Coordinates of C-alpha atoms in Angstrom, one line a residue:
M1 CA 35.8 150.7 -45.1
I2 CA 35.1 148.7 -48.2
R3 CA 37.8 146.9 -50.0
M4 CA 38.2 144.2 -52.6
I5 CA 40.0 141.0 -51.5
A6 CA 42.0 138.6 -53.4
V7 CA 44.2 135.7 -52.4
G8 CA 47.1 136.3 -54.1
W9 CA 44.2 138.9 -53.8
I10 CA 44.1 140.1 -57.4
F11 CA 41.0 142.1 -58.5
G12 CA 38.8 140.6 -55.9
L13 CA 39.3 137.0 -57.1
L14 CA 40.0 134.2 -54.6
T15 CA 41.9 131.4 -56.3
F16 CA 42.0 127.9 -54.9
A17 CA 41.6 124.2 -55.7
S18 CA 38.6 122.8 -53.8
A19 CA 38.4 119.2 -52.5
A20 CA 35.5 118.2 -54.7
S21 CA 37.0 119.5 -57.9
A22 CA 40.6 119.4 -59.2
Q23 CA 39.9 122.5 -61.3
L24 CA 41.3 125.9 -60.3
T25 CA 38.4 128.0 -58.9
H26 CA 38.1 131.7 -58.9
L27 CA 35.5 133.3 -56.5
H28 CA 34.7 137.0 -56.6
V29 CA 35.0 138.2 -53.0
V30 CA 34.0 141.5 -51.4
E31 CA 34.7 142.4 -47.8
V32 CA 33.2 145.2 -45.7
G33 CA 35.6 146.1 -42.9
S34 CA 39.1 144.9 -42.3
G35 CA 40.7 141.8 -40.8
S36 CA 39.5 138.2 -40.8
P37 CA 35.7 138.0 -41.4
S38 CA 33.3 137.7 -38.5
F39 CA 30.4 137.1 -40.9
V40 CA 30.1 135.3 -44.2
V41 CA 26.9 136.1 -46.0
L42 CA 25.5 133.7 -48.7
H43 CA 23.3 135.0 -51.5
G44 CA 20.3 133.3 -52.8
G45 CA 19.1 132.0 -56.2
P46 CA 20.7 129.7 -56.9
G47 CA 22.2 131.7 -59.7
L48 CA 22.1 135.3 -58.3
T49 CA 25.0 137.3 -57.1
H50 CA 25.9 138.9 -53.7
D51 CA 25.1 142.5 -54.9
Y52 CA 21.4 142.4 -54.2
L53 CA 22.1 141.8 -50.5
R54 CA 23.8 145.2 -50.2
P55 CA 23.7 147.6 -48.6
E56 CA 21.2 146.1 -46.1
W57 CA 23.4 143.2 -44.9
D58 CA 26.4 145.6 -44.5
A59 CA 24.6 146.4 -41.2
L60 CA 26.4 143.4 -39.8
A61 CA 29.7 145.3 -40.1
R62 CA 28.9 147.1 -36.8
Y63 CA 29.7 143.8 -35.1
G64 CA 32.7 142.7 -37.2
P65 CA 34.0 142.4 -40.8
V66 CA 31.6 141.0 -43.4
L67 CA 32.6 138.8 -46.3
Y68 CA 30.4 138.3 -49.4
Y69 CA 31.2 136.2 -52.5
D70 CA 29.6 135.2 -55.8
Q71 CA 29.0 131.5 -55.7
R72 CA 30.4 129.2 -58.4
G73 CA 28.4 129.7 -61.6
C74 CA 27.2 133.1 -60.5
G75 CA 28.2 136.7 -61.3
Q76 CA 32.0 137.3 -61.5
S77 CA 33.0 134.0 -60.1
D78 CA 34.2 130.9 -62.0
W79 CA 31.5 129.3 -64.2
S80 CA 33.4 126.1 -64.7
G81 CA 33.2 122.7 -63.1
P82 CA 30.3 120.9 -61.3
L83 CA 27.5 123.0 -59.8
T84 CA 26.2 120.4 -57.3
W85 CA 25.4 121.3 -53.7
R86 CA 28.4 119.3 -52.6
Q87 CA 30.7 121.4 -54.8
H88 CA 29.2 124.6 -53.3
V89 CA 29.9 123.3 -49.8
E90 CA 33.5 122.5 -50.7
D91 CA 33.9 126.0 -52.3
L92 CA 32.7 127.5 -49.0
E93 CA 35.0 125.3 -47.0
A94 CA 38.0 126.3 -49.1
L95 CA 37.1 130.0 -48.8
L96 CA 36.9 129.7 -45.0
E97 CA 40.1 127.8 -44.8
E98 CA 41.8 130.6 -46.7
R99 CA 40.2 133.6 -45.0
A100 CA 39.5 132.4 -41.5
P101 CA 41.7 129.3 -40.9
D102 CA 41.9 129.7 -37.1
E103 CA 38.6 131.5 -36.3
Q104 CA 34.9 130.7 -36.2
V105 CA 32.5 132.8 -38.2
V106 CA 28.8 133.5 -38.1
L107 CA 27.4 132.1 -41.3
A108 CA 24.4 133.9 -42.7
G109 CA 22.2 133.2 -45.7
S110 CA 19.1 134.4 -47.5
S111 CA 16.8 131.9 -49.3
W112 CA 19.0 129.4 -51.1
G113 CA 21.9 131.0 -49.2
A114 CA 20.2 129.8 -46.0
V115 CA 19.9 126.3 -47.5
L116 CA 23.6 126.3 -48.3
A117 CA 24.5 127.5 -44.8
L118 CA 22.7 124.5 -43.4
L119 CA 24.3 122.1 -45.8
Y120 CA 27.7 123.5 -44.9
A121 CA 26.9 123.3 -41.1
H122 CA 25.8 119.7 -41.5
T123 CA 29.0 118.8 -43.4
Y124 CA 31.6 120.9 -41.5
R125 CA 31.0 121.4 -37.8
G126 CA 34.0 123.3 -36.5
R127 CA 34.2 126.6 -38.4
I128 CA 31.0 128.3 -37.5
S129 CA 29.9 129.9 -34.2
A130 CA 26.3 130.6 -35.2
L131 CA 23.8 130.6 -38.1
V132 CA 21.5 133.5 -39.2
L133 CA 19.0 132.2 -41.7
S134 CA 16.4 134.2 -43.6
G135 CA 13.6 133.2 -46.0
L136 CA 14.2 129.4 -45.7
P137 CA 12.5 127.4 -48.5
P138 CA 10.4 124.4 -47.6
W139 CA 13.1 121.7 -46.8
R140 CA 10.7 118.8 -47.2
E141 CA 9.8 119.8 -50.8
L142 CA 13.3 120.8 -51.7
V143 CA 15.2 117.8 -50.3
D144 CA 13.0 115.1 -48.8
A145 CA 10.6 114.7 -51.6
R146 CA 13.4 114.8 -54.2
A147 CA 15.3 112.1 -52.3
A148 CA 12.1 109.9 -52.1
R149 CA 11.6 110.1 -55.8
Y150 CA 15.3 109.2 -56.3
E151 CA 14.9 106.1 -54.1
E152 CA 12.0 104.9 -56.4
L153 CA 14.3 104.6 -59.4
S154 CA 15.9 101.4 -60.5
P155 CA 19.6 100.9 -59.7
A156 CA 20.5 101.6 -63.4
A157 CA 18.3 104.8 -63.5
K158 CA 19.9 106.0 -60.2
D159 CA 23.4 105.5 -61.7
S160 CA 22.4 107.4 -64.9
F161 CA 20.8 110.2 -63.0
R162 CA 23.7 110.6 -60.6
R163 CA 26.3 110.7 -63.4
S164 CA 24.2 113.2 -65.3
V165 CA 23.9 115.6 -62.3
E166 CA 27.6 115.4 -61.6
R167 CA 28.6 116.1 -65.2
V168 CA 26.2 118.9 -66.1
S169 CA 27.9 122.3 -65.8
F170 CA 28.3 125.5 -67.8
D171 CA 31.1 123.8 -69.6
S172 CA 28.8 121.2 -71.2
Y173 CA 27.6 121.9 -74.7
P174 CA 23.8 121.9 -74.1
V175 CA 24.3 124.6 -71.4
R176 CA 26.6 126.6 -73.6
D177 CA 24.2 126.3 -76.5
S178 CA 21.3 127.7 -74.4
L179 CA 23.4 130.7 -73.4
W180 CA 25.0 131.6 -76.7
I181 CA 22.5 134.4 -77.5
A182 CA 23.4 136.2 -74.3
N183 CA 27.0 136.4 -75.4
R184 CA 26.5 137.7 -79.0
P185 CA 27.5 141.3 -79.2
G186 CA 24.7 143.5 -80.5
V187 CA 22.0 140.9 -80.2
L188 CA 20.8 141.8 -76.8
G189 CA 21.3 145.0 -74.7
D190 CA 24.0 144.8 -72.1
V191 CA 21.5 145.0 -69.3
I192 CA 19.4 142.1 -70.6
S193 CA 22.5 140.0 -71.2
K194 CA 23.7 140.7 -67.7
R195 CA 20.4 139.7 -66.2
L196 CA 20.3 136.5 -68.2
R197 CA 23.6 135.5 -66.8
M198 CA 23.2 136.9 -63.2
G199 CA 20.0 135.1 -62.5
C200 CA 20.5 132.1 -64.7
P201 CA 17.8 129.5 -64.1
L202 CA 20.1 126.8 -65.4
A203 CA 22.3 127.1 -62.2
A204 CA 19.2 126.7 -60.1
D205 CA 18.0 123.6 -62.0
I206 CA 21.4 121.9 -61.8
I207 CA 21.8 122.6 -58.1
F208 CA 18.3 121.7 -57.1
Q209 CA 18.6 118.4 -59.0
S210 CA 21.7 117.5 -57.1
L211 CA 19.8 117.7 -53.7
Y212 CA 18.6 114.1 -54.1
D213 CA 21.4 113.1 -51.7
A214 CA 21.4 116.1 -49.4
P215 CA 20.7 115.8 -45.7
R216 CA 17.0 115.3 -45.1
L217 CA 15.0 117.4 -42.6
A218 CA 15.5 115.0 -39.8
D219 CA 19.3 114.9 -40.4
L220 CA 19.6 118.6 -39.6
R221 CA 19.1 117.7 -35.9
S222 CA 22.8 117.1 -35.7
I223 CA 23.5 120.9 -36.2
S224 CA 24.0 122.1 -32.7
V225 CA 25.3 125.7 -33.2
R226 CA 23.1 128.6 -32.1
T227 CA 20.7 129.5 -34.9
L228 CA 18.5 132.4 -35.6
I229 CA 15.8 131.9 -38.2
I230 CA 13.8 134.9 -39.3
D231 CA 10.7 134.7 -41.5
G232 CA 7.8 136.9 -42.5
D233 CA 4.1 136.5 -41.9
I234 CA 3.1 137.3 -45.6
P235 CA 2.5 133.8 -47.2
D236 CA 5.0 132.8 -49.9
P237 CA 3.2 130.7 -52.6
R238 CA 6.3 128.5 -52.7
G239 CA 6.0 127.8 -49.0
S240 CA 8.4 128.3 -46.1
G241 CA 10.7 125.9 -44.2
A242 CA 11.3 128.2 -41.3
A243 CA 9.0 126.5 -38.7
N244 CA 9.9 123.0 -39.7
V245 CA 13.7 123.6 -39.6
A246 CA 13.3 125.5 -36.3
D247 CA 11.5 122.5 -34.8
V248 CA 14.3 120.2 -35.8
L249 CA 17.4 122.2 -34.9
P250 CA 18.2 121.7 -31.2
N251 CA 19.4 125.3 -30.6
A252 CA 17.3 127.4 -32.9
T253 CA 15.3 130.5 -32.3
L254 CA 12.5 131.4 -34.7
R255 CA 11.4 135.1 -35.1
I256 CA 8.5 136.2 -37.3
L257 CA 8.6 139.8 -38.5
P258 CA 5.1 141.1 -39.1
G259 CA 4.5 142.8 -42.5
T260 CA 7.3 141.0 -44.2
G261 CA 7.6 138.3 -46.8
H262 CA 10.3 136.0 -48.2
D263 CA 13.0 138.7 -47.7
P264 CA 12.2 140.3 -44.3
W265 CA 15.6 142.0 -44.3
L266 CA 14.5 143.9 -47.4
D267 CA 10.9 144.6 -46.3
R268 CA 11.9 145.9 -42.8
P269 CA 15.7 146.1 -42.6
D270 CA 15.8 148.0 -39.3
A271 CA 13.6 145.5 -37.5
F272 CA 15.5 142.6 -39.1
F273 CA 18.9 143.7 -38.1
D274 CA 17.8 144.8 -34.6
T275 CA 16.6 141.2 -34.2
V276 CA 20.0 139.9 -35.5
G277 CA 21.8 142.2 -33.1
E278 CA 19.9 141.0 -30.1
F279 CA 20.7 137.4 -31.1
L280 CA 24.4 138.1 -31.6
T281 CA 24.6 139.9 -28.2
R282 CA 23.0 136.9 -26.5
S283 CA 25.4 134.5 -28.3
Q284 CA 28.5 136.2 -27.0

């Protein structure tokens, strides 16, 4: 059974005020199954939507209800407010507080979604029972190297950079100015306009810049929940963080699926979700 959820659930929009932002936030939420979610699946990008994960990740519904949502600044969710990694973590915390206040969930993520899952697990320890991570980007390049460059700045430059990252959002004029052509009726086709907004590189740029103060690779050692990391054996030119993260996490299992790349769940969905199923069975 597939149904749209809303809290005050109206048209699939979850409305709440998150801790990191006083603004009212609307997240587009879709649930597969009924009842409190057993799984929350985080999409990649940053700047994509949950749609591309389906129907493959719906396979988790054989084990319990699955919840997807478009992250802030993506798809049909709110595009207002800050787009930092901390804001995304707080959005996820507010979502779990609303949908699963008294239950633990399995948090799953693909690519950037796997990064967000780890950032959340490092920040909030009590709400998740396990992690399922696919296509992890290289953490050292994504976080550690960026943090090291930030530390080389002067105090004044650090302050300026920090304030800039926190203030940039889709509400700011430079960002609105860069998107105006996608919103002009008749200028671009509907499909092109949708793609410009769905996979907006601006969201990725803003979020990645904010990772200067994210937990470094060594800091992830404090995440103790059972974790399954799945990666492919086809080299990704951007690199992979699967092995490095698996080495750091104290309770991680790394599985390499032959013949797959950055998205093993897409290349070999049956093998991928069989591997996930075995992990979930052992975790019970």
